[in-house]
Amino acid sequence: MIPILRTVAEVRALARGWKQAGDSIGVVPTMGALHDGHLSLARRARAECGRVITTIFVNPKQFNNPEDLKKYPRSEEADAALLGTVPVDAIFAPEPEEVYPEGFITTVSVGGVAEPLEGRMRPGHFDGVATVVTKLFGMTLADRGYFGQKDWQQLQVVLRLTRDLNLPIEIVGCETIREGDGLAMSSRNVRLTAAGRRKAPVLYAAITAAADDIRAGQSDRMAIREAAEAMRHAGFDRVEYIELRDAATLMPSDDPARPRRMLAAAWLDGVRLIDNIPV
Ligand code: PAF
């Protein structure tokens, strides 16, 4: 059985012991409701680090919509069983009061890369992510942190904050894991209806087609317009954005010589889906 730790004191004591024994520590921060995407991060950490901690914490500070926080799937027992298949060395699953005790008033706020796209659609979201990730790194004494590329902007925010704050941790960005039909794995996918689940892969198909068209010489604007149209036609309720951006700064980019990323967010069945691919 993998130990499930609830307090900072417990996880610190364990991590300190591991460090004294000469082990490196990899941390895989999650909000639970684990799927193969999370497990691939844990397996990578397992292969690269002496010890692996997966954190499970539904971070209230990164939800700008209270309904979304309430509906966020929670499944600790099933998560622990899945992590047993990796296996990781410990699960850190604190209560909100342990992470944000009374009187907590510090916020880690990242500018620039955190501002457009998700930052604009979800005010305060990245401050919440940056704050909790910084705390989790400190609590677990992690040498490496593992993050999925599915949340590309989040990955850039975490890279930026670790650089800017000189945190002694290496950030490892891992490939998006997809279902057989291309849908990016996400804890939110379980909230789709059966009909919505059938339509959802159109998000990936549409941005892939747009990226191919841009590489073949079509204008960015036209390719993006066609992708949005394909999604609406497939039954998506709303396309929030489809944008071609500089992969590192997330600023608009029309320079094909630099690495670029196409990022999209759209609503289907009352569920907000995001995805991104290199262009
Ligand atoms: O990607 C997530 O699940 C969350 O944003 C993270 C990194 C665990 C912080 O709460």
PDB file of C-alpha atoms and ligand atoms in Angstrom:
ATOM      1  CA  MET A   1       0.000   0.000   0.000  1.00  0.00           C
ATOM      2  CA  ILE A   2       1.321   3.430  -0.935  1.00  0.00           C
ATOM      3  CA  PRO A   3       1.381   5.745   2.095  1.00  0.00           C
ATOM      4  CA  ILE A   4      -1.071   8.648   1.838  1.00  0.00           C
ATOM      5  CA  LEU A   5       0.271  11.662   3.709  1.00  0.00           C
ATOM      6  CA  ARG A   6      -2.023  14.479   4.839  1.00  0.00           C
ATOM      7  CA  THR A   7       0.284  16.991   6.513  1.00  0.00           C
ATOM      8  CA  VAL A   8       3.240  19.096   5.446  1.00  0.00           C
ATOM      9  CA  ALA A   9       5.194  17.839   8.475  1.00  0.00           C
ATOM     10  CA  GLU A  10       4.745  14.200   7.356  1.00  0.00           C
ATOM     11  CA  VAL A  11       5.751  14.754   3.722  1.00  0.00           C
ATOM     12  CA  ARG A  12       8.708  16.912   4.762  1.00  0.00           C
ATOM     13  CA  ALA A  13      10.006  14.301   7.213  1.00  0.00           C
ATOM     14  CA  LEU A  14       9.777  11.571   4.580  1.00  0.00           C
ATOM     15  CA  ALA A  15      11.415  13.741   1.898  1.00  0.00           C
ATOM     16  CA  ARG A  16      14.216  14.791   4.262  1.00  0.00           C
ATOM     17  CA  GLY A  17      14.991  11.155   5.044  1.00  0.00           C
ATOM     18  CA  TRP A  18      15.129  10.310   1.336  1.00  0.00           C
ATOM     19  CA  LYS A  19      17.413  13.259   0.636  1.00  0.00           C
ATOM     20  CA  GLN A  20      19.740  12.247   3.471  1.00  0.00           C
ATOM     21  CA  ALA A  21      19.923   8.757   1.953  1.00  0.00           C
ATOM     22  CA  GLY A  22      21.037  10.356  -1.344  1.00  0.00           C
ATOM     23  CA  ASP A  23      17.806   9.883  -3.325  1.00  0.00           C
ATOM     24  CA  SER A  24      16.514  12.463  -5.798  1.00  0.00           C
ATOM     25  CA  ILE A  25      12.810  13.302  -5.530  1.00  0.00           C
ATOM     26  CA  GLY A  26      10.382  13.668  -8.441  1.00  0.00           C
ATOM     27  CA  VAL A  27       6.990  15.269  -7.827  1.00  0.00           C
ATOM     28  CA  VAL A  28       3.927  14.840 -10.026  1.00  0.00           C
ATOM     29  CA  PRO A  29       1.386  17.486  -9.014  1.00  0.00           C
ATOM     30  CA  THR A  30      -2.217  16.496  -9.803  1.00  0.00           C
ATOM     31  CA  MET A  31      -5.763  17.324  -8.785  1.00  0.00           C
ATOM     32  CA  GLY A  32      -6.705  13.639  -8.767  1.00  0.00           C
ATOM     33  CA  ALA A  33      -9.266  11.879 -11.012  1.00  0.00           C
ATOM     34  CA  LEU A  34      -6.216  10.270 -12.528  1.00  0.00           C
ATOM     35  CA  HIS A  35      -6.004   8.899 -16.064  1.00  0.00           C
ATOM     36  CA  ASP A  36      -3.266   7.540 -18.298  1.00  0.00           C
ATOM     37  CA  GLY A  37      -1.916  11.051 -18.895  1.00  0.00           C
ATOM     38  CA  HIS A  38      -1.109  11.426 -15.187  1.00  0.00           C
ATOM     39  CA  LEU A  39       0.235   7.882 -14.992  1.00  0.00           C
ATOM     40  CA  SER A  40       2.613   8.569 -17.888  1.00  0.00           C
ATOM     41  CA  LEU A  41       4.039  11.496 -15.852  1.00  0.00           C
ATOM     42  CA  ALA A  42       4.412   9.260 -12.796  1.00  0.00           C
ATOM     43  CA  ARG A  43       6.107   6.535 -14.874  1.00  0.00           C
ATOM     44  CA  ARG A  44       8.548   9.057 -16.326  1.00  0.00           C
ATOM     45  CA  ALA A  45       9.317  10.336 -12.817  1.00  0.00           C
ATOM     46  CA  ARG A  46       9.728   6.710 -11.659  1.00  0.00           C
ATOM     47  CA  ALA A  47      12.299   6.116 -14.426  1.00  0.00           C
ATOM     48  CA  GLU A  48      14.259   9.319 -13.694  1.00  0.00           C
ATOM     49  CA  CYS A  49      14.136   9.826  -9.910  1.00  0.00           C
ATOM     50  CA  GLY A  50      15.081   7.803  -6.847  1.00  0.00           C
ATOM     51  CA  ARG A  51      11.765   8.618  -5.134  1.00  0.00           C
ATOM     52  CA  VAL A  52       8.421   9.754  -6.536  1.00  0.00           C
ATOM     53  CA  ILE A  53       5.646  11.680  -4.791  1.00  0.00           C
ATOM     54  CA  THR A  54       2.291  12.279  -6.491  1.00  0.00           C
ATOM     55  CA  THR A  55       0.307  15.102  -4.967  1.00  0.00           C
ATOM     56  CA  ILE A  56      -3.493  15.029  -5.106  1.00  0.00           C
ATOM     57  CA  PHE A  57      -5.024  18.369  -4.226  1.00  0.00           C
ATOM     58  CA  VAL A  58      -8.021  20.066  -5.815  1.00  0.00           C
ATOM     59  CA  ASN A  59      -6.662  23.570  -5.433  1.00  0.00           C
ATOM     60  CA  PRO A  60      -9.526  25.984  -4.655  1.00  0.00           C
ATOM     61  CA  LYS A  61      -7.377  29.016  -5.523  1.00  0.00           C
ATOM     62  CA  GLN A  62      -7.146  28.143  -9.229  1.00  0.00           C
ATOM     63  CA  PHE A  63     -10.913  27.847  -9.816  1.00  0.00           C
ATOM     64  CA  ASN A  64     -12.490  31.112 -10.849  1.00  0.00           C
ATOM     65  CA  ASN A  65     -15.869  29.364 -11.100  1.00  0.00           C
ATOM     66  CA  PRO A  66     -17.207  27.893  -7.790  1.00  0.00           C
ATOM     67  CA  GLU A  67     -19.509  25.515  -9.717  1.00  0.00           C
ATOM     68  CA  ASP A  68     -16.499  24.047 -11.564  1.00  0.00           C
ATOM     69  CA  LEU A  69     -14.718  23.497  -8.224  1.00  0.00           C
ATOM     70  CA  LYS A  70     -17.781  21.761  -6.784  1.00  0.00           C
ATOM     71  CA  LYS A  71     -18.173  19.522  -9.842  1.00  0.00           C
ATOM     72  CA  TYR A  72     -14.471  18.631 -10.135  1.00  0.00           C
ATOM     73  CA  PRO A  73     -14.297  14.792 -10.022  1.00  0.00           C
ATOM     74  CA  ARG A  74     -12.796  13.290  -6.847  1.00  0.00           C
ATOM     75  CA  SER A  75     -11.751   9.632  -6.632  1.00  0.00           C
ATOM     76  CA  GLU A  76      -8.915   9.173  -4.141  1.00  0.00           C
ATOM     77  CA  GLU A  77      -9.307   5.417  -3.648  1.00  0.00           C
ATOM     78  CA  ALA A  78      -9.236   4.679  -7.392  1.00  0.00           C
ATOM     79  CA  ASP A  79      -6.346   7.138  -7.798  1.00  0.00           C
ATOM     80  CA  ALA A  80      -4.305   5.350  -5.124  1.00  0.00           C
ATOM     81  CA  ALA A  81      -4.947   1.994  -6.831  1.00  0.00           C
ATOM     82  CA  LEU A  82      -3.754   3.408 -10.183  1.00  0.00           C
ATOM     83  CA  LEU A  83      -0.639   4.890  -8.593  1.00  0.00           C
ATOM     84  CA  GLY A  84       0.060   1.453  -7.120  1.00  0.00           C
ATOM     85  CA  THR A  85       0.581   0.180 -10.657  1.00  0.00           C
ATOM     86  CA  VAL A  86       3.486   2.605 -11.290  1.00  0.00           C
ATOM     87  CA  PRO A  87       4.289   2.441  -8.324  1.00  0.00           C
ATOM     88  CA  VAL A  88       5.012   5.810  -6.700  1.00  0.00           C
ATOM     89  CA  ASP A  89       6.585   5.992  -3.231  1.00  0.00           C
ATOM     90  CA  ALA A  90       4.060   8.317  -1.580  1.00  0.00           C
ATOM     91  CA  ILE A  91       0.848  10.228  -2.185  1.00  0.00           C
ATOM     92  CA  PHE A  92       0.519  13.649  -0.628  1.00  0.00           C
ATOM     93  CA  ALA A  93      -3.177  14.509  -0.360  1.00  0.00           C
ATOM     94  CA  PRO A  94      -3.637  17.409   2.064  1.00  0.00           C
ATOM     95  CA  GLU A  95      -6.896  19.107   3.046  1.00  0.00           C
ATOM     96  CA  PRO A  96      -7.345  22.747   1.918  1.00  0.00           C
ATOM     97  CA  GLU A  97      -6.749  24.001   5.506  1.00  0.00           C
ATOM     98  CA  GLU A  98      -3.330  22.302   5.530  1.00  0.00           C
ATOM     99  CA  VAL A  99      -2.262  24.078   2.336  1.00  0.00           C
ATOM    100  CA  TYR A 100      -3.956  27.399   3.128  1.00  0.00           C
ATOM    101  CA  PRO A 101      -4.073  27.729   6.910  1.00  0.00           C
ATOM    102  CA  GLU A 102      -5.845  30.652   8.489  1.00  0.00           C
ATOM    103  CA  GLY A 103      -3.983  33.887   7.807  1.00  0.00           C
ATOM    104  CA  PHE A 104      -2.462  32.730   4.521  1.00  0.00           C
ATOM    105  CA  ILE A 105      -1.989  35.865   2.385  1.00  0.00           C
ATOM    106  CA  THR A 106       0.846  35.227  -0.094  1.00  0.00           C
ATOM    107  CA  THR A 107       0.231  34.908  -3.833  1.00  0.00           C
ATOM    108  CA  VAL A 108       2.735  33.992  -6.527  1.00  0.00           C
ATOM    109  CA  SER A 109       1.759  36.019  -9.564  1.00  0.00           C
ATOM    110  CA  VAL A 110       3.387  35.470 -12.966  1.00  0.00           C
ATOM    111  CA  GLY A 111       3.087  38.192 -15.623  1.00  0.00           C
ATOM    112  CA  GLY A 112       3.640  37.978 -19.392  1.00  0.00           C
ATOM    113  CA  VAL A 113       3.180  34.361 -20.300  1.00  0.00           C
ATOM    114  CA  ALA A 114       0.288  33.950 -17.825  1.00  0.00           C
ATOM    115  CA  GLU A 115      -1.729  36.862 -19.185  1.00  0.00           C
ATOM    116  CA  PRO A 116      -3.256  35.888 -22.571  1.00  0.00           C
ATOM    117  CA  LEU A 117      -5.513  32.927 -23.501  1.00  0.00           C
ATOM    118  CA  GLU A 118      -6.330  30.969 -20.312  1.00  0.00           C
ATOM    119  CA  GLY A 119      -5.180  33.941 -18.225  1.00  0.00           C
ATOM    120  CA  ARG A 120      -7.722  36.196 -19.935  1.00  0.00           C
ATOM    121  CA  MET A 121     -10.564  33.652 -19.938  1.00  0.00           C
ATOM    122  CA  ARG A 122      -9.980  32.530 -16.333  1.00  0.00           C
ATOM    123  CA  PRO A 123      -8.910  35.541 -14.248  1.00  0.00           C
ATOM    124  CA  GLY A 124      -6.831  34.503 -11.220  1.00  0.00           C
ATOM    125  CA  HIS A 125      -6.381  30.928 -12.460  1.00  0.00           C
ATOM    126  CA  PHE A 126      -2.625  31.088 -13.016  1.00  0.00           C
ATOM    127  CA  ASP A 127      -2.009  32.958  -9.752  1.00  0.00           C
ATOM    128  CA  GLY A 128      -3.688  30.003  -8.048  1.00  0.00           C
ATOM    129  CA  VAL A 129      -1.625  27.476 -10.019  1.00  0.00           C
ATOM    130  CA  ALA A 130       1.652  29.357  -9.469  1.00  0.00           C
ATOM    131  CA  THR A 131       0.987  29.697  -5.740  1.00  0.00           C
ATOM    132  CA  VAL A 132       0.119  26.048  -5.136  1.00  0.00           C
ATOM    133  CA  VAL A 133       2.891  24.678  -7.348  1.00  0.00           C
ATOM    134  CA  THR A 134       5.496  26.812  -5.545  1.00  0.00           C
ATOM    135  CA  LYS A 135       4.154  25.547  -2.213  1.00  0.00           C
ATOM    136  CA  LEU A 136       4.100  21.899  -3.342  1.00  0.00           C
ATOM    137  CA  PHE A 137       7.709  22.134  -4.552  1.00  0.00           C
ATOM    138  CA  GLY A 138       8.726  23.503  -1.149  1.00  0.00           C
ATOM    139  CA  MET A 139       6.702  20.968   0.816  1.00  0.00           C
ATOM    140  CA  THR A 140       8.039  17.931  -1.068  1.00  0.00           C
ATOM    141  CA  LEU A 141      11.670  19.122  -1.463  1.00  0.00           C
ATOM    142  CA  ALA A 142      11.357  18.046  -5.106  1.00  0.00           C
ATOM    143  CA  ASP A 143      14.343  17.987  -7.469  1.00  0.00           C
ATOM    144  CA  ARG A 144      12.166  17.486 -10.557  1.00  0.00           C
ATOM    145  CA  GLY A 145       8.558  18.408 -11.308  1.00  0.00           C
ATOM    146  CA  TYR A 146       6.567  16.649 -14.036  1.00  0.00           C
ATOM    147  CA  PHE A 147       3.874  18.466 -16.039  1.00  0.00           C
ATOM    148  CA  GLY A 148       1.839  17.535 -19.108  1.00  0.00           C
ATOM    149  CA  GLN A 149       2.082  19.498 -22.345  1.00  0.00           C
ATOM    150  CA  LYS A 150      -1.700  19.341 -22.634  1.00  0.00           C
ATOM    151  CA  ASP A 151      -1.716  22.373 -20.329  1.00  0.00           C
ATOM    152  CA  TRP A 152       0.913  24.084 -22.475  1.00  0.00           C
ATOM    153  CA  GLN A 153       0.416  27.560 -21.041  1.00  0.00           C
ATOM    154  CA  GLN A 154       0.530  26.193 -17.486  1.00  0.00           C
ATOM    155  CA  LEU A 155       3.826  24.484 -18.328  1.00  0.00           C
ATOM    156  CA  GLN A 156       5.264  27.807 -19.581  1.00  0.00           C
ATOM    157  CA  VAL A 157       4.026  29.561 -16.417  1.00  0.00           C
ATOM    158  CA  VAL A 158       5.709  26.956 -14.196  1.00  0.00           C
ATOM    159  CA  LEU A 159       8.950  27.148 -16.215  1.00  0.00           C
ATOM    160  CA  ARG A 160       8.903  30.951 -15.891  1.00  0.00           C
ATOM    161  CA  LEU A 161       8.263  31.017 -12.153  1.00  0.00           C
ATOM    162  CA  THR A 162      10.952  28.455 -11.346  1.00  0.00           C
ATOM    163  CA  ARG A 163      13.450  30.514 -13.376  1.00  0.00           C
ATOM    164  CA  ASP A 164      12.353  33.864 -11.963  1.00  0.00           C
ATOM    165  CA  LEU A 165      12.319  32.658  -8.342  1.00  0.00           C
ATOM    166  CA  ASN A 166      15.516  30.562  -8.717  1.00  0.00           C
ATOM    167  CA  LEU A 167      13.731  27.478  -7.413  1.00  0.00           C
ATOM    168  CA  PRO A 168      16.150  24.529  -7.242  1.00  0.00           C
ATOM    169  CA  ILE A 169      13.962  22.258  -9.367  1.00  0.00           C
ATOM    170  CA  GLU A 170      14.050  20.993 -12.946  1.00  0.00           C
ATOM    171  CA  ILE A 171      10.719  21.095 -14.786  1.00  0.00           C
ATOM    172  CA  VAL A 172      10.033  18.225 -17.159  1.00  0.00           C
ATOM    173  CA  GLY A 173       7.303  18.774 -19.790  1.00  0.00           C
ATOM    174  CA  CYS A 174       5.784  15.502 -21.033  1.00  0.00           C
ATOM    175  CA  GLU A 175       3.899  14.659 -24.242  1.00  0.00           C
ATOM    176  CA  THR A 176       0.088  14.870 -24.236  1.00  0.00           C
ATOM    177  CA  ILE A 177      -1.482  11.426 -23.954  1.00  0.00           C
ATOM    178  CA  ARG A 178      -4.491  10.934 -26.256  1.00  0.00           C
ATOM    179  CA  GLU A 179      -7.368   8.523 -26.572  1.00  0.00           C
ATOM    180  CA  GLY A 180      -7.367   6.334 -29.705  1.00  0.00           C
ATOM    181  CA  ASP A 181      -9.563   8.906 -31.509  1.00  0.00           C
ATOM    182  CA  GLY A 182      -7.209  11.805 -30.702  1.00  0.00           C
ATOM    183  CA  LEU A 183      -9.036  13.396 -27.750  1.00  0.00           C
ATOM    184  CA  ALA A 184      -6.466  14.644 -25.215  1.00  0.00           C
ATOM    185  CA  MET A 185      -6.893  12.833 -21.906  1.00  0.00           C
ATOM    186  CA  SER A 186      -8.364  15.085 -19.220  1.00  0.00           C
ATOM    187  CA  SER A 187     -10.119  14.575 -15.899  1.00  0.00           C
ATOM    188  CA  ARG A 188     -12.950  16.695 -17.309  1.00  0.00           C
ATOM    189  CA  ASN A 189     -13.705  14.206 -20.132  1.00  0.00           C
ATOM    190  CA  VAL A 190     -15.778  12.035 -17.758  1.00  0.00           C
ATOM    191  CA  ARG A 191     -18.317  14.879 -17.566  1.00  0.00           C
ATOM    192  CA  LEU A 192     -19.116  14.622 -21.296  1.00  0.00           C
ATOM    193  CA  THR A 193     -22.335  12.873 -22.321  1.00  0.00           C
ATOM    194  CA  ALA A 194     -21.978   9.883 -24.672  1.00  0.00           C
ATOM    195  CA  ALA A 195     -22.941  12.146 -27.594  1.00  0.00           C
ATOM    196  CA  GLY A 196     -20.484  14.833 -26.466  1.00  0.00           C
ATOM    197  CA  ARG A 197     -17.722  12.254 -26.122  1.00  0.00           C
ATOM    198  CA  ARG A 198     -18.277  11.270 -29.779  1.00  0.00           C
ATOM    199  CA  LYS A 199     -17.976  14.913 -30.912  1.00  0.00           C
ATOM    200  CA  ALA A 200     -15.017  15.852 -28.672  1.00  0.00           C
ATOM    201  CA  PRO A 201     -12.187  14.500 -30.923  1.00  0.00           C
ATOM    202  CA  VAL A 202     -13.144  17.142 -33.516  1.00  0.00           C
ATOM    203  CA  LEU A 203     -11.193  19.669 -31.404  1.00  0.00           C
ATOM    204  CA  TYR A 204      -7.885  17.875 -32.041  1.00  0.00           C
ATOM    205  CA  ALA A 205      -8.805  17.024 -35.640  1.00  0.00           C
ATOM    206  CA  ALA A 206      -9.676  20.670 -36.408  1.00  0.00           C
ATOM    207  CA  ILE A 207      -6.470  22.179 -35.001  1.00  0.00           C
ATOM    208  CA  THR A 208      -4.387  19.431 -36.638  1.00  0.00           C
ATOM    209  CA  ALA A 209      -5.967  20.222 -40.019  1.00  0.00           C
ATOM    210  CA  ALA A 210      -5.384  23.957 -39.460  1.00  0.00           C
ATOM    211  CA  ALA A 211      -1.721  23.374 -38.567  1.00  0.00           C
ATOM    212  CA  ASP A 212      -1.269  21.215 -41.684  1.00  0.00           C
ATOM    213  CA  ASP A 213      -2.890  23.902 -43.859  1.00  0.00           C
ATOM    214  CA  ILE A 214      -0.647  26.628 -42.390  1.00  0.00           C
ATOM    215  CA  ARG A 215       2.447  24.513 -43.037  1.00  0.00           C
ATOM    216  CA  ALA A 216       1.193  24.036 -46.606  1.00  0.00           C
ATOM    217  CA  GLY A 217       1.014  27.823 -47.074  1.00  0.00           C
ATOM    218  CA  GLN A 218      -2.576  28.757 -46.154  1.00  0.00           C
ATOM    219  CA  SER A 219      -2.988  32.008 -44.225  1.00  0.00           C
ATOM    220  CA  ASP A 220      -3.104  31.601 -40.423  1.00  0.00           C
ATOM    221  CA  ARG A 221      -6.370  33.490 -40.213  1.00  0.00           C
ATOM    222  CA  MET A 222      -8.157  31.410 -42.858  1.00  0.00           C
ATOM    223  CA  ALA A 223      -6.945  28.096 -41.407  1.00  0.00           C
ATOM    224  CA  ILE A 224      -8.101  29.097 -37.923  1.00  0.00           C
ATOM    225  CA  ARG A 225     -11.477  30.293 -39.204  1.00  0.00           C
ATOM    226  CA  GLU A 226     -12.027  26.920 -40.895  1.00  0.00           C
ATOM    227  CA  ALA A 227     -11.060  25.050 -37.705  1.00  0.00           C
ATOM    228  CA  ALA A 228     -13.575  27.052 -35.651  1.00  0.00           C
ATOM    229  CA  GLU A 229     -16.228  26.443 -38.301  1.00  0.00           C
ATOM    230  CA  ALA A 230     -15.557  22.668 -38.271  1.00  0.00           C
ATOM    231  CA  MET A 231     -15.988  22.613 -34.490  1.00  0.00           C
ATOM    232  CA  ARG A 232     -19.242  24.561 -34.539  1.00  0.00           C
ATOM    233  CA  HIS A 233     -20.501  22.319 -37.321  1.00  0.00           C
ATOM    234  CA  ALA A 234     -19.659  19.230 -35.229  1.00  0.00           C
ATOM    235  CA  GLY A 235     -21.820  20.556 -32.382  1.00  0.00           C
ATOM    236  CA  PHE A 236     -19.423  22.460 -30.090  1.00  0.00           C
ATOM    237  CA  ASP A 237     -21.466  25.075 -28.207  1.00  0.00           C
ATOM    238  CA  ARG A 238     -18.773  27.760 -28.224  1.00  0.00           C
ATOM    239  CA  VAL A 239     -15.209  28.148 -29.460  1.00  0.00           C
ATOM    240  CA  GLU A 240     -13.490  30.419 -26.930  1.00  0.00           C
ATOM    241  CA  TYR A 241     -10.246  30.747 -28.820  1.00  0.00           C
ATOM    242  CA  ILE A 242      -8.047  29.148 -31.429  1.00  0.00           C
ATOM    243  CA  GLU A 243      -4.737  30.988 -31.560  1.00  0.00           C
ATOM    244  CA  LEU A 244      -1.345  30.571 -33.135  1.00  0.00           C
ATOM    245  CA  ARG A 245       1.269  31.764 -30.650  1.00  0.00           C
ATOM    246  CA  ASP A 246       4.987  31.797 -29.996  1.00  0.00           C
ATOM    247  CA  ALA A 247       5.517  28.500 -28.145  1.00  0.00           C
ATOM    248  CA  ALA A 248       7.518  30.029 -25.274  1.00  0.00           C
ATOM    249  CA  THR A 249       6.142  33.558 -24.795  1.00  0.00           C
ATOM    250  CA  LEU A 250       2.529  32.824 -25.877  1.00  0.00           C
ATOM    251  CA  MET A 251       2.537  36.158 -27.718  1.00  0.00           C
ATOM    252  CA  PRO A 252       0.955  36.309 -31.212  1.00  0.00           C
ATOM    253  CA  SER A 253       3.481  35.084 -33.771  1.00  0.00           C
ATOM    254  CA  ASP A 254       3.525  35.176 -37.546  1.00  0.00           C
ATOM    255  CA  ASP A 255       7.153  34.036 -37.693  1.00  0.00           C
ATOM    256  CA  PRO A 256       7.240  30.431 -38.955  1.00  0.00           C
ATOM    257  CA  ALA A 257      10.993  30.332 -38.244  1.00  0.00           C
ATOM    258  CA  ARG A 258      10.289  30.283 -34.485  1.00  0.00           C
ATOM    259  CA  PRO A 259       8.624  27.366 -32.661  1.00  0.00           C
ATOM    260  CA  ARG A 260       4.892  28.076 -32.608  1.00  0.00           C
ATOM    261  CA  ARG A 261       1.948  26.443 -30.922  1.00  0.00           C
ATOM    262  CA  MET A 262      -1.719  26.366 -31.851  1.00  0.00           C
ATOM    263  CA  LEU A 263      -3.839  26.507 -28.707  1.00  0.00           C
ATOM    264  CA  ALA A 264      -7.608  26.139 -28.440  1.00  0.00           C
ATOM    265  CA  ALA A 265     -10.386  26.167 -25.849  1.00  0.00           C
ATOM    266  CA  ALA A 266     -14.013  25.308 -26.535  1.00  0.00           C
ATOM    267  CA  TRP A 267     -17.225  24.318 -24.760  1.00  0.00           C
ATOM    268  CA  LEU A 268     -19.079  21.097 -25.428  1.00  0.00           C
ATOM    269  CA  ASP A 269     -21.915  19.747 -23.273  1.00  0.00           C
ATOM    270  CA  GLY A 270     -21.168  22.381 -20.601  1.00  0.00           C
ATOM    271  CA  VAL A 271     -17.581  21.078 -20.369  1.00  0.00           C
ATOM    272  CA  ARG A 272     -14.611  23.277 -21.237  1.00  0.00           C
ATOM    273  CA  LEU A 273     -12.006  21.425 -23.300  1.00  0.00           C
ATOM    274  CA  ILE A 274      -8.513  22.668 -24.164  1.00  0.00           C
ATOM    275  CA  ASP A 275      -5.830  21.320 -26.456  1.00  0.00           C
ATOM    276  CA  ASN A 276      -2.686  22.452 -28.262  1.00  0.00           C
ATOM    277  CA  ILE A 277      -0.204  21.219 -30.852  1.00  0.00           C
ATOM    278  CA  PRO A 278       3.110  22.364 -32.311  1.00  0.00           C
ATOM    279  CA  VAL A 279       2.946  24.129 -35.682  1.00  0.00           C
TER     280      VAL A 279
HETATM  281  O1  PAF B   1      -2.646  20.620 -13.907  1.00  0.00           O
HETATM  282  C1  PAF B   1      -3.182  20.448 -12.786  1.00  0.00           C
HETATM  283  O2  PAF B   1      -3.778  19.421 -12.495  1.00  0.00           O
HETATM  284  C2  PAF B   1      -3.086  21.575 -11.762  1.00  0.00           C
HETATM  285  O3  PAF B   1      -3.150  22.816 -12.356  1.00  0.00           O
HETATM  286  C3  PAF B   1      -1.831  21.461 -10.850  1.00  0.00           C
HETATM  287  C4  PAF B   1      -0.544  21.613 -11.656  1.00  0.00           C
HETATM  288  C5  PAF B   1      -1.844  20.128 -10.125  1.00  0.00           C
HETATM  289  C6  PAF B   1      -1.852  22.569  -9.792  1.00  0.00           C
HETATM  290  O4  PAF B   1      -2.976  22.473  -8.984  1.00  0.00           O
END
